PDB file of C-alpha atoms in Angstrom:
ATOM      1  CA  UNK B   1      23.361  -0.502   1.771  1.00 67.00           C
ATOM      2  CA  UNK B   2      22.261  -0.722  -2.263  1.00 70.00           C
ATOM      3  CA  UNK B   3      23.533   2.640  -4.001  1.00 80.00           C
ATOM      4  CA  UNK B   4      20.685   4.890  -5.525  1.00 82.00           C
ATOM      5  CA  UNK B   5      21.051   5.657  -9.173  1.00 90.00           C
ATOM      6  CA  UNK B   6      18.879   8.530  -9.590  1.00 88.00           C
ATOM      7  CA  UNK B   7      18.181   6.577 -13.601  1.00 93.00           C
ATOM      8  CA  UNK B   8      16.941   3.768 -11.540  1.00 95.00           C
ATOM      9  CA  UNK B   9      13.864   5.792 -10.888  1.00 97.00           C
ATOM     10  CA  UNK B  10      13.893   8.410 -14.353  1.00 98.00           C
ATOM     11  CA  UNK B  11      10.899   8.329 -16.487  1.00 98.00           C
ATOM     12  CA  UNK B  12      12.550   7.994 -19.938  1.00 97.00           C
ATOM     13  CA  UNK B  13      10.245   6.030 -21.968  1.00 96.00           C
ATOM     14  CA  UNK B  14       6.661   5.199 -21.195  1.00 97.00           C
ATOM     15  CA  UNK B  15       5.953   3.566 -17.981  1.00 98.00           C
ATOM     16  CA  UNK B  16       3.230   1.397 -16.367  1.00 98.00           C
ATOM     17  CA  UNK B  17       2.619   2.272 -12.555  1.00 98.00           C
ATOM     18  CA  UNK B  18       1.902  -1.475 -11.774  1.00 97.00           C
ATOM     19  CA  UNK B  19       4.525  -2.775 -12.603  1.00 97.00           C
ATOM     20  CA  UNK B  20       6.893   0.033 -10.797  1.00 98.00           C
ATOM     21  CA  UNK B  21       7.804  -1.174  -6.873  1.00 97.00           C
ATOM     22  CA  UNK B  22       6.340   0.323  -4.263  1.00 98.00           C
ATOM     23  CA  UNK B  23       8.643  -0.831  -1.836  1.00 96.00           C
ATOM     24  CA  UNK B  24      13.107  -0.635  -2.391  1.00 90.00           C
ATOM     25  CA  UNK B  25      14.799  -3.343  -0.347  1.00 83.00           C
ATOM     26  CA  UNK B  26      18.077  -2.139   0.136  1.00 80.00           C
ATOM     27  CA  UNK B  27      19.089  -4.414   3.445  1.00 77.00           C
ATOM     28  CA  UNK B  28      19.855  -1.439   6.033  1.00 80.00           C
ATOM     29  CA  UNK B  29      18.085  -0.691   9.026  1.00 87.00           C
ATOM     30  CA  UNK B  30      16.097   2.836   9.723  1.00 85.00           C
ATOM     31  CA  UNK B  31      18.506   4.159  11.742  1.00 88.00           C
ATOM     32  CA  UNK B  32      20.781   3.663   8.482  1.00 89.00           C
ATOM     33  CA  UNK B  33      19.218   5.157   5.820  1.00 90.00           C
ATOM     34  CA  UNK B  34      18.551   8.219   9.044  1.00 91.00           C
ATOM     35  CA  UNK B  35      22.028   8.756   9.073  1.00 93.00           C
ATOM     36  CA  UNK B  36      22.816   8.703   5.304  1.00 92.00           C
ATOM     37  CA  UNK B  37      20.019  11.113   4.623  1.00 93.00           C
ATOM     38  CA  UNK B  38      21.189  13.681   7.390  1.00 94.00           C
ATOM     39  CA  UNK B  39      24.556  13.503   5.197  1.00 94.00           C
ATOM     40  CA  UNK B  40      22.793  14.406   1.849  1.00 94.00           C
ATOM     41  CA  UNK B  41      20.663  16.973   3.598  1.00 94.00           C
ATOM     42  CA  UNK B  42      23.759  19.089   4.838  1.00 94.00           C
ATOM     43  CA  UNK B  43      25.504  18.692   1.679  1.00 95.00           C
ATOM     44  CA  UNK B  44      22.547  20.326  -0.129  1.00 95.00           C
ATOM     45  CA  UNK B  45      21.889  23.116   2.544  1.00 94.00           C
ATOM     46  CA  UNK B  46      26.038  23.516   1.533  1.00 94.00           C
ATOM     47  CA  UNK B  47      24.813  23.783  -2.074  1.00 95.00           C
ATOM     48  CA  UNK B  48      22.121  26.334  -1.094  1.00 95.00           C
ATOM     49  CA  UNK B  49      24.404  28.650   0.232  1.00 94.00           C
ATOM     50  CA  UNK B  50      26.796  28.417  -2.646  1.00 95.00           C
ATOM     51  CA  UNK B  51      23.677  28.899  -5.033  1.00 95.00           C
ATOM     52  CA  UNK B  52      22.372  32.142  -3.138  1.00 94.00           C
ATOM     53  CA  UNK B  53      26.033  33.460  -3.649  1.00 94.00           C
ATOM     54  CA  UNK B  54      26.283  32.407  -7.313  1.00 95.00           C
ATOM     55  CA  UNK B  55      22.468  33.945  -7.967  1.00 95.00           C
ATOM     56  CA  UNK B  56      21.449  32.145 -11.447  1.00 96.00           C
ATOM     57  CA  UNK B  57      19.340  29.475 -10.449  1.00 97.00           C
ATOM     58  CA  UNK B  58      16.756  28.828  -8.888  1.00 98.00           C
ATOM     59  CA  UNK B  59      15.187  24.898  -8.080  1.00 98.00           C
ATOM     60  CA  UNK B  60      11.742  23.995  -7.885  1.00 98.00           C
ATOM     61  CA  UNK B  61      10.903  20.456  -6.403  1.00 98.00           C
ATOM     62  CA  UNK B  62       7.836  19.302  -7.603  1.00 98.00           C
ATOM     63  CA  UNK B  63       5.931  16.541  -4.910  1.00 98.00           C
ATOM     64  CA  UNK B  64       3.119  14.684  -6.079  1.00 98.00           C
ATOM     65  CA  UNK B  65       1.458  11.589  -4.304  1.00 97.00           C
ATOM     66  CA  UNK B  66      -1.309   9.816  -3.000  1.00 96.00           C
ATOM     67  CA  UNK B  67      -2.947  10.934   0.476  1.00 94.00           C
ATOM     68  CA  UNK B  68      -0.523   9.667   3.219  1.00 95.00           C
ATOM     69  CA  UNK B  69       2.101   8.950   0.487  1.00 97.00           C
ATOM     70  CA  UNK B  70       4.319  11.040   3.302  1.00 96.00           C
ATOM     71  CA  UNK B  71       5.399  14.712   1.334  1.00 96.00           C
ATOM     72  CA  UNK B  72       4.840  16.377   4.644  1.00 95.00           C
ATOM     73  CA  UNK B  73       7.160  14.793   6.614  1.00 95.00           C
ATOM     74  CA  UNK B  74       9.551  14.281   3.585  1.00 97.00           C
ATOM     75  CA  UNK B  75       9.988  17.658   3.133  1.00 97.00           C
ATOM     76  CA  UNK B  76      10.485  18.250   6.673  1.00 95.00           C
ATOM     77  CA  UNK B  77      13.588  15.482   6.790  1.00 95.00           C
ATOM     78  CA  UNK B  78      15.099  16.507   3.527  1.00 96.00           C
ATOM     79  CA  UNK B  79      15.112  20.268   3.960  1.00 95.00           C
ATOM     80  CA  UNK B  80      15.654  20.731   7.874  1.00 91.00           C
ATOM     81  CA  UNK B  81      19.163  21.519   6.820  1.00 87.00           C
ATOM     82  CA  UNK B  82      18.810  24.662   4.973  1.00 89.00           C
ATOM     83  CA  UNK B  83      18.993  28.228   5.900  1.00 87.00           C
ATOM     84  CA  UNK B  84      15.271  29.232   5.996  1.00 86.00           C
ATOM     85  CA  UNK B  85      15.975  32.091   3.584  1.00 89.00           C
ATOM     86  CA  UNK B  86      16.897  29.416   1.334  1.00 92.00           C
ATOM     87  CA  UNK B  87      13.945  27.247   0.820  1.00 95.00           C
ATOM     88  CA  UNK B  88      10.370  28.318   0.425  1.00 96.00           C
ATOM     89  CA  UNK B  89       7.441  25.355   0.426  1.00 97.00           C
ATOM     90  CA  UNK B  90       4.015  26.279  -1.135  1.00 97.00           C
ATOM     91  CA  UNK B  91       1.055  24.011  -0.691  1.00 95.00           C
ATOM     92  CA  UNK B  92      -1.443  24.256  -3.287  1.00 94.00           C
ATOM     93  CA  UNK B  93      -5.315  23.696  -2.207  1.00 91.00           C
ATOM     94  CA  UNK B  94      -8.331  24.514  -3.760  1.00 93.00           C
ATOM     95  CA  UNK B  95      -7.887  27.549  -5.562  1.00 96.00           C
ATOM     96  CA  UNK B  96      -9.698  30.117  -4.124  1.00 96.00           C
ATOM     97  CA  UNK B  97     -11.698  33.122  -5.901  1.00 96.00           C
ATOM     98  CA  UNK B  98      -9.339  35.416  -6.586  1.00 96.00           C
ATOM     99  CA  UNK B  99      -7.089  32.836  -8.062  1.00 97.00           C
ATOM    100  CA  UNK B 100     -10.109  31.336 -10.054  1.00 97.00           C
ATOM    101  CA  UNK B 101      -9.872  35.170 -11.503  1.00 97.00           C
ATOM    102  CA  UNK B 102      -6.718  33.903 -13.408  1.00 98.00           C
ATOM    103  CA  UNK B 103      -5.508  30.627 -15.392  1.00 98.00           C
ATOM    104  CA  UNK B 104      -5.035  27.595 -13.445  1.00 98.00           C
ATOM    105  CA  UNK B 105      -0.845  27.886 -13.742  1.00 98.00           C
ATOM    106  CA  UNK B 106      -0.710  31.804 -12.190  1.00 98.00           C
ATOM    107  CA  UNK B 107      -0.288  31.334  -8.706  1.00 98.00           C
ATOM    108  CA  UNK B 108       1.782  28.451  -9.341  1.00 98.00           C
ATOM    109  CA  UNK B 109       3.889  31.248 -11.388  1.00 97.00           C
ATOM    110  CA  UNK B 110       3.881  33.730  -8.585  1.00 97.00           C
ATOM    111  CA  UNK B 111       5.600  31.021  -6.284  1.00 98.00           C
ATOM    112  CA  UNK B 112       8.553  29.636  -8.390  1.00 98.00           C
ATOM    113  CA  UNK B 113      11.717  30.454  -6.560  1.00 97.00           C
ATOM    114  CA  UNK B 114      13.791  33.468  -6.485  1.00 97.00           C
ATOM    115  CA  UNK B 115      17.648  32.929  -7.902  1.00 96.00           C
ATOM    116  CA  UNK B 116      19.341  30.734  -5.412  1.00 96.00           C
ATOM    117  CA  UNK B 117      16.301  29.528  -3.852  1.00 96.00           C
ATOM    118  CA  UNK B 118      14.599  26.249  -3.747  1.00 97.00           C
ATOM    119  CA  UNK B 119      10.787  26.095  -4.120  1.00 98.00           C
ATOM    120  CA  UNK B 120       8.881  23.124  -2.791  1.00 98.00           C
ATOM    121  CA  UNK B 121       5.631  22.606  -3.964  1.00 98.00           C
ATOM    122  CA  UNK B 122       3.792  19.997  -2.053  1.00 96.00           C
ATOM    123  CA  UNK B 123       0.722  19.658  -4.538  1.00 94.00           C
ATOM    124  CA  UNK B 124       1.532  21.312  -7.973  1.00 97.00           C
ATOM    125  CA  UNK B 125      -0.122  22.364 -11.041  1.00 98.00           C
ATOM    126  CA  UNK B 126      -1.116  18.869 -11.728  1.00 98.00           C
ATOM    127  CA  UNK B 127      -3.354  18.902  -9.538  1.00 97.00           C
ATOM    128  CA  UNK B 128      -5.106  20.571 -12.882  1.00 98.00           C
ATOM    129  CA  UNK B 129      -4.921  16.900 -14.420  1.00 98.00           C
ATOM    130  CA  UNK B 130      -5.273  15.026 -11.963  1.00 98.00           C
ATOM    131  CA  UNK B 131      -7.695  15.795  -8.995  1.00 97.00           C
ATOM    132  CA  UNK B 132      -9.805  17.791 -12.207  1.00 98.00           C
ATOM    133  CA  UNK B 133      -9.562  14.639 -14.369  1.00 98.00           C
ATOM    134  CA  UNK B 134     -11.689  12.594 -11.486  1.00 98.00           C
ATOM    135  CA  UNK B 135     -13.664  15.200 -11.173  1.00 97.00           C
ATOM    136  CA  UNK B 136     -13.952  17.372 -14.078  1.00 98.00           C
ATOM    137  CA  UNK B 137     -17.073  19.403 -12.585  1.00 98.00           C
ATOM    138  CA  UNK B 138     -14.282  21.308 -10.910  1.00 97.00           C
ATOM    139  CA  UNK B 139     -12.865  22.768 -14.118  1.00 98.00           C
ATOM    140  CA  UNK B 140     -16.514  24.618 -14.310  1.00 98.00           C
ATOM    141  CA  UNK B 141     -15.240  26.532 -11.802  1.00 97.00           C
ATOM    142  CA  UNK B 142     -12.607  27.695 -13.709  1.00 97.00           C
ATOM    143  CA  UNK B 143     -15.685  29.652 -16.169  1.00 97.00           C
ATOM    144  CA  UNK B 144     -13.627  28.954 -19.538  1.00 98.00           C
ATOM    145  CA  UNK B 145     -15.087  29.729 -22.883  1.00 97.00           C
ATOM    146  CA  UNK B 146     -16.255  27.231 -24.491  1.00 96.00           C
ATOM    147  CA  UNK B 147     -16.839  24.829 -21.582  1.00 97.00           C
ATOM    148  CA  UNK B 148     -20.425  25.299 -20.234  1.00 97.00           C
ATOM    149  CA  UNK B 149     -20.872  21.544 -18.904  1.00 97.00           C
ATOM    150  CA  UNK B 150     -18.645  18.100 -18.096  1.00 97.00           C
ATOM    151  CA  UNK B 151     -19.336  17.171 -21.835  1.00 97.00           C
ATOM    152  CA  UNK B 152     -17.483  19.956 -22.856  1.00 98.00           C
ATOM    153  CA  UNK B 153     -14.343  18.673 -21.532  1.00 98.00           C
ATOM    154  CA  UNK B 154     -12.968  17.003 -24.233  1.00 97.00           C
ATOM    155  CA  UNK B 155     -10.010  14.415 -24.295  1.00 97.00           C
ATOM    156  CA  UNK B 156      -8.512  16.972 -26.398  1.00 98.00           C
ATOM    157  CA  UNK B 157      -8.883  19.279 -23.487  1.00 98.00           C
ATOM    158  CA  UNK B 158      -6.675  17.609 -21.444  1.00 98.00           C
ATOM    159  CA  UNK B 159      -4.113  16.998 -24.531  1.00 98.00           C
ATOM    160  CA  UNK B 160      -3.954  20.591 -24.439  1.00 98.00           C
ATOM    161  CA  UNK B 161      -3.416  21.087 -20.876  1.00 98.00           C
ATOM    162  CA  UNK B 162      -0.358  18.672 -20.850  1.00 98.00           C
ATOM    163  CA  UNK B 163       1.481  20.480 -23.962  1.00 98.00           C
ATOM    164  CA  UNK B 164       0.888  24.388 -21.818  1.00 98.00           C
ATOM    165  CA  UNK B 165       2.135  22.857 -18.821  1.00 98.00           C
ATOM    166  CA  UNK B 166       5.492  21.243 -21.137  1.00 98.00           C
ATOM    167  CA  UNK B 167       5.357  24.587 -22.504  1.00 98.00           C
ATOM    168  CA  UNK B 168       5.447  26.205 -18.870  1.00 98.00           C
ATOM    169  CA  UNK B 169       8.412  24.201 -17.924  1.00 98.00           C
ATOM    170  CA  UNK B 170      10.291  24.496 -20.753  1.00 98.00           C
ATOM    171  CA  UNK B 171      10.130  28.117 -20.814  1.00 98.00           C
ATOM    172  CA  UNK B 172      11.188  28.409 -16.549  1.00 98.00           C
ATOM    173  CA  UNK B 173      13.747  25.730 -17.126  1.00 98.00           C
ATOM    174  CA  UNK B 174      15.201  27.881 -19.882  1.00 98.00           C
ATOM    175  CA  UNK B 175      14.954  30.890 -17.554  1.00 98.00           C
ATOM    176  CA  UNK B 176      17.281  29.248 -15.190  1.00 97.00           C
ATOM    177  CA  UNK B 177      14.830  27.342 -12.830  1.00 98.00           C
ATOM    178  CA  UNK B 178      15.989  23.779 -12.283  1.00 98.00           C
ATOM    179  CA  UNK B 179      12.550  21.375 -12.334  1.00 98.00           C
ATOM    180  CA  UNK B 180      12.922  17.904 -10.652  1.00 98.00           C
ATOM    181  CA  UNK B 181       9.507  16.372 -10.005  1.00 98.00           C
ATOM    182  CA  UNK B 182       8.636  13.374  -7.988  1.00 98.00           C
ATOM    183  CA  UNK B 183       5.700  10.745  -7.745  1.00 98.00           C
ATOM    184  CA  UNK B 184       5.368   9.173  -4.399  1.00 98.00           C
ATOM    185  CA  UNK B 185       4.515   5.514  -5.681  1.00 98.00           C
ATOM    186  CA  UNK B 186       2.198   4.465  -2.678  1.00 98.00           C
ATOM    187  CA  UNK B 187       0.405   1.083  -2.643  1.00 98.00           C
ATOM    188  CA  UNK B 188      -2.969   1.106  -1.839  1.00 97.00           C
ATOM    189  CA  UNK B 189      -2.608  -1.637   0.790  1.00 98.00           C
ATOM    190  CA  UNK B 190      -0.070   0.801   2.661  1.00 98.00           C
ATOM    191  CA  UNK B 191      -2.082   3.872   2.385  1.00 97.00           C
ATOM    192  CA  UNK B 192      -4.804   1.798   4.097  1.00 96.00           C
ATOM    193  CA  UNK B 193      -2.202   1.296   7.125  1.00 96.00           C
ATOM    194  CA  UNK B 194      -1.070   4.855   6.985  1.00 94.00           C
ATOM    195  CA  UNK B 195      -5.282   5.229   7.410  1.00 94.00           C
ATOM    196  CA  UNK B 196      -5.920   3.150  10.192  1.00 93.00           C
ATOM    197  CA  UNK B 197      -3.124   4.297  12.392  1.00 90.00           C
ATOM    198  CA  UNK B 198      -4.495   7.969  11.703  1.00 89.00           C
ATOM    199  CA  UNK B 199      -7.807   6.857  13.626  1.00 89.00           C
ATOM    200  CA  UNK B 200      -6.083   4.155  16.157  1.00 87.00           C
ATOM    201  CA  UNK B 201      -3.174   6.931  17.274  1.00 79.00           C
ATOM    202  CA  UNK B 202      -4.996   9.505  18.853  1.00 68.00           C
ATOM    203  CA  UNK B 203      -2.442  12.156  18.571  1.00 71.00           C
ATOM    204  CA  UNK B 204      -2.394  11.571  14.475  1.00 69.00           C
ATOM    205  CA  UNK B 205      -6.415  11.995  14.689  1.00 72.00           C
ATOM    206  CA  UNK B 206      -6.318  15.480  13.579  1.00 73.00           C
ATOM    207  CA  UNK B 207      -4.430  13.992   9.481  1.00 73.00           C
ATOM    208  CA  UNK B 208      -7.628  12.217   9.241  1.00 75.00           C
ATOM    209  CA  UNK B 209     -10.046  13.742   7.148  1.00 79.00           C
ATOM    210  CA  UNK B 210     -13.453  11.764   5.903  1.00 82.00           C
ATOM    211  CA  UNK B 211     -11.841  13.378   2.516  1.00 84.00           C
ATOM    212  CA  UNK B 212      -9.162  11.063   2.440  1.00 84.00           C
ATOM    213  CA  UNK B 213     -11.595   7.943   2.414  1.00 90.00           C
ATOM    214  CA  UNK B 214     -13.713   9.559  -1.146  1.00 91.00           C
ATOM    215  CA  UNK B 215     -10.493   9.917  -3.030  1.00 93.00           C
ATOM    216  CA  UNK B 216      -9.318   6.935  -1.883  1.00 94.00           C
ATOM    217  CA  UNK B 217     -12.817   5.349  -3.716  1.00 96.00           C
ATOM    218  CA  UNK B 218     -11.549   7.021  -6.944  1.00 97.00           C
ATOM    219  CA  UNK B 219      -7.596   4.997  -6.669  1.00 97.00           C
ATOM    220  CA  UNK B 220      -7.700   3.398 -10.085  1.00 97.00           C
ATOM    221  CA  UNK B 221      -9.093   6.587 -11.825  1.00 98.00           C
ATOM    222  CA  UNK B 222      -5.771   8.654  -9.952  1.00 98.00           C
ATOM    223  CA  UNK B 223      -3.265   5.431 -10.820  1.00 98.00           C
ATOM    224  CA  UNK B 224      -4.691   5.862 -14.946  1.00 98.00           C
ATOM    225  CA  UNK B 225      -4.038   9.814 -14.628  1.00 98.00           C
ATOM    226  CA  UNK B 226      -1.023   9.731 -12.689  1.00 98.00           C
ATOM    227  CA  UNK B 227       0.677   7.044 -15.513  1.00 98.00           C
ATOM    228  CA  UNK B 228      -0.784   9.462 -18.191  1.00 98.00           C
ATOM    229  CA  UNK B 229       0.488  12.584 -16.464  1.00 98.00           C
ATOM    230  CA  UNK B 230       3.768  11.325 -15.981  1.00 98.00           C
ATOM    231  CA  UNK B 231       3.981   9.771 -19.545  1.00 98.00           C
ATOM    232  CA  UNK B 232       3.237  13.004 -20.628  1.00 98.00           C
ATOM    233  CA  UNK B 233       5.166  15.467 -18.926  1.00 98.00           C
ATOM    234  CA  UNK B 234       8.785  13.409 -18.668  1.00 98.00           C
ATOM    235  CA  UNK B 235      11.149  15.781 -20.367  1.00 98.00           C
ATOM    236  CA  UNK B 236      14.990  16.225 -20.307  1.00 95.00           C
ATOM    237  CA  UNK B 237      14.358  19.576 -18.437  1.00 96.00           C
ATOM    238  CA  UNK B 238      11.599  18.598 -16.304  1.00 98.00           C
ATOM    239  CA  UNK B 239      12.339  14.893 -15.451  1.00 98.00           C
ATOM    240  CA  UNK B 240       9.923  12.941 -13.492  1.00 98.00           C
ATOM    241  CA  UNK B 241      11.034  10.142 -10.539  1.00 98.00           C
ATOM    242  CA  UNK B 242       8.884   7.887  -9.628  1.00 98.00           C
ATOM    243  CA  UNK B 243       9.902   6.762  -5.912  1.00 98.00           C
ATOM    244  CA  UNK B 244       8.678   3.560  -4.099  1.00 98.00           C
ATOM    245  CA  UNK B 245       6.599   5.176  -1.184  1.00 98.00           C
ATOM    246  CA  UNK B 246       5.958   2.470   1.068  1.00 98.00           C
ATOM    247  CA  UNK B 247       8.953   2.601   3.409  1.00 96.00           C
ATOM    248  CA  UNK B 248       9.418   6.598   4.218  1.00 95.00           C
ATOM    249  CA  UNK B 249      12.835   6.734   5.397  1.00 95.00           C
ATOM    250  CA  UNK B 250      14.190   4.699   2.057  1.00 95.00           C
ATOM    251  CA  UNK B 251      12.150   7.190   0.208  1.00 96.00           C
ATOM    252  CA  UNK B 252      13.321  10.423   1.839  1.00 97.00           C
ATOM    253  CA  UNK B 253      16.634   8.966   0.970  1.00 95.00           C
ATOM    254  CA  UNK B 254      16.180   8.508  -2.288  1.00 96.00           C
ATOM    255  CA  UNK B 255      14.556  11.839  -3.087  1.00 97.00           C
ATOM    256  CA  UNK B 256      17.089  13.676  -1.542  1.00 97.00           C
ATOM    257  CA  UNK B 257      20.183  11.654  -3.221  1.00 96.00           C
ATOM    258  CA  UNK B 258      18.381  12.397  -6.484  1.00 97.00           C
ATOM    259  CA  UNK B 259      18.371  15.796  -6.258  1.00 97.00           C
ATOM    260  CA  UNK B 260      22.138  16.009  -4.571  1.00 96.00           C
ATOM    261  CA  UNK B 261      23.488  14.171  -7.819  1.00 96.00           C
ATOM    262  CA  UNK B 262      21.221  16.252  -9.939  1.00 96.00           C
ATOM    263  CA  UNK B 263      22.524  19.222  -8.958  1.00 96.00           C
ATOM    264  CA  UNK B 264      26.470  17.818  -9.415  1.00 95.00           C
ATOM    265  CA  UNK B 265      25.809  18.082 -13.473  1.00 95.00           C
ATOM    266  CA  UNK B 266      24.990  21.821 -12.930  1.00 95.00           C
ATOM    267  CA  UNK B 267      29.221  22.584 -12.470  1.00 95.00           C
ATOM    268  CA  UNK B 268      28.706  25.941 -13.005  1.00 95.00           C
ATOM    269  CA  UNK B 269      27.509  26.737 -10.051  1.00 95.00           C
ATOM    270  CA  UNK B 270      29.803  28.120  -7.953  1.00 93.00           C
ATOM    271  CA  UNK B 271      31.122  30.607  -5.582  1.00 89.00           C
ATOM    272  CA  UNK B 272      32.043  34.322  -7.180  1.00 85.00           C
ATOM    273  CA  UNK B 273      35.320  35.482  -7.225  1.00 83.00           C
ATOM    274  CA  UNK B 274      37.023  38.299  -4.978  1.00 77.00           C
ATOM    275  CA  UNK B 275      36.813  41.554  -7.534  1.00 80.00           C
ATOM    276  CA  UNK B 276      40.318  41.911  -8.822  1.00 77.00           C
ATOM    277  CA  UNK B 277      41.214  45.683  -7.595  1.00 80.00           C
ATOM    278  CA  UNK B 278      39.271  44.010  -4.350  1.00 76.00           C
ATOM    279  CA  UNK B 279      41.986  41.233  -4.309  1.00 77.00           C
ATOM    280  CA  UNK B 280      44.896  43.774  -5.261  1.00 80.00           C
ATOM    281  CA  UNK B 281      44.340  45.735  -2.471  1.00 79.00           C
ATOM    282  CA  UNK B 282      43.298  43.138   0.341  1.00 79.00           C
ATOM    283  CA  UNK B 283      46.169  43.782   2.689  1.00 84.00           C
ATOM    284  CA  UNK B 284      45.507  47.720   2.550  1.00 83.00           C
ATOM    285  CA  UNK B 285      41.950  46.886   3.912  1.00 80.00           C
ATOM    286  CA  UNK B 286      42.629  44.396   6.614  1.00 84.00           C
ATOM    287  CA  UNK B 287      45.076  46.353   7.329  1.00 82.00           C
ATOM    288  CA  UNK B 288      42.804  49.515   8.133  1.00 81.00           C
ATOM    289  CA  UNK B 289      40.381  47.584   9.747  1.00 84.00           C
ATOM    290  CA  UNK B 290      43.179  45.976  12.375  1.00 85.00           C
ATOM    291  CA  UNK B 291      44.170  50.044  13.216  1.00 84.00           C
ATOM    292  CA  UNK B 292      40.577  50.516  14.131  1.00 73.00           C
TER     293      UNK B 292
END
């Protein structure tokens, strides 16, 4: 089976979404790429554990994608590992009034992970360039000064809303969150598949929503956004990945090897020591709790 090089799939420089694959050939069967993902998942619940003991970090996996571009079932297989105390998954819908109260990136705030947690957000913050970029009669919602109507929202607007949420990275990935964000790259000739089986198998009837079918009207206008959101965002402490989304087991793969080999550069983390006067007098205390 081909290796994964996480830089294989880093946004470094500016990228073009149609001319990224959708699809990874790597010549191994399902079954294959099963088994070497079950390895990767254990070795990062392993991680977990060592993280919750070493208490300085926190991660924050960032999953944004197409409808059917398979986050649900990704997060499931990647993180079925961990100890449940270790990994907390927020999905972000339409905000509702008492969020609305507050800026777009608050309750995104009040869900980043604890110190040696991970946080999953399936759905994220961009959502507030992205799903609001289609259809910027949303952001009226929001009540902002200055922006009574659609023709209020400026290009600058969303210039702006691109350097707060670098800003709001920066400043959590200085604060000892580690961000790793990834773009399910879904072709639109798959997601029609993923569609039709929805409606031909009934017991997937209840993932189809009439929802799906007006976003999926509005593709091109999400492909320009995405590219520009991604373009954008791509920073050496908040890296984007764009992963081919067509084939769900190669991509569950691929996410989790990213973040496994991510993680390795972070060699700090690590199990704390025994206190010394601990260590100096361990034989005194086994030995008084053997006489019990």
């Amino acid at each position: 089976m081909k290796s994964i090089d996480p830089a294989d799939f880093k946004v470094v420089d500016k990228i073009k979404l149609s001319k990224l694959p959708t699809n990874l050939e790597v010549g191994a069967s399902d079954e294959k790429k099963e088994n070497k993902l079950e390895k990767i998942s254990a070795k990062l619940s392993e991680l977990q554990d060592v993280m919750y003991a070493h208490n300085k970090y926190g991660v924050l996996i960032c999953l944004q994608g197409m409808d059917t571009s398979g986050k649900d079932s990704l997060i499931r297989e990647v993180f079925k590992g961990f100890n449940s105390r270790g990994v907390v998954v927020s999905s972000f819908k339409t905000p509702n009034s008492a969020e609305l109260e507050h800026d777009y990136l608050w309750r995104h705030y009040l869900a980043l992970p604890e110190k040696g947690k991970f946080a999953i957000f399936n759905r994220t913050y961009y959502e507030n360039v992205l799903v609001t970029r289609v259809h910027p009669e949303y952001i009226l919602n929001e009540n902002l000064p200055g922006i009574e109507n659609v023709e209020d929202i400026t290009p600058e607007f969303w210039e702006n809303r691109m350097e707060q949420i670098r800003n709001f990275e920066k400043h959590i990935s200085q604060n000892g969150i580690i961000v790793l964000k990834f773009y399910m790259h879904l072709s639109k000739e798959e997601q029609r598949q993923r569609l039709l089986r929805r409606l031909e198998e009934g017991k997937h009837n209840w993932k189809f929503s009439t929802s799906d079918l007006k976003e999926r009207g509005h593709w091109d206008e999400y492909m320009e956004y995405y590219e520009d959101a991604i373009n954008s965002t791509s920073t050496e402490e908040a890296p984007w990945y764009v992963v081919p989304a067509d084939d769900k087991e190669m991509a569950r793969y691929i996410v989790g090897k990213i973040i496994w080999e991510e993680m390795q550069k972070h060699t700090d983390i690590k199990e704390p020591e025994m206190d010394d006067k601990v260590k100096e007098n361990i034989e005194m205390y086994k030995d008084i709790l053997k006489k019990e």
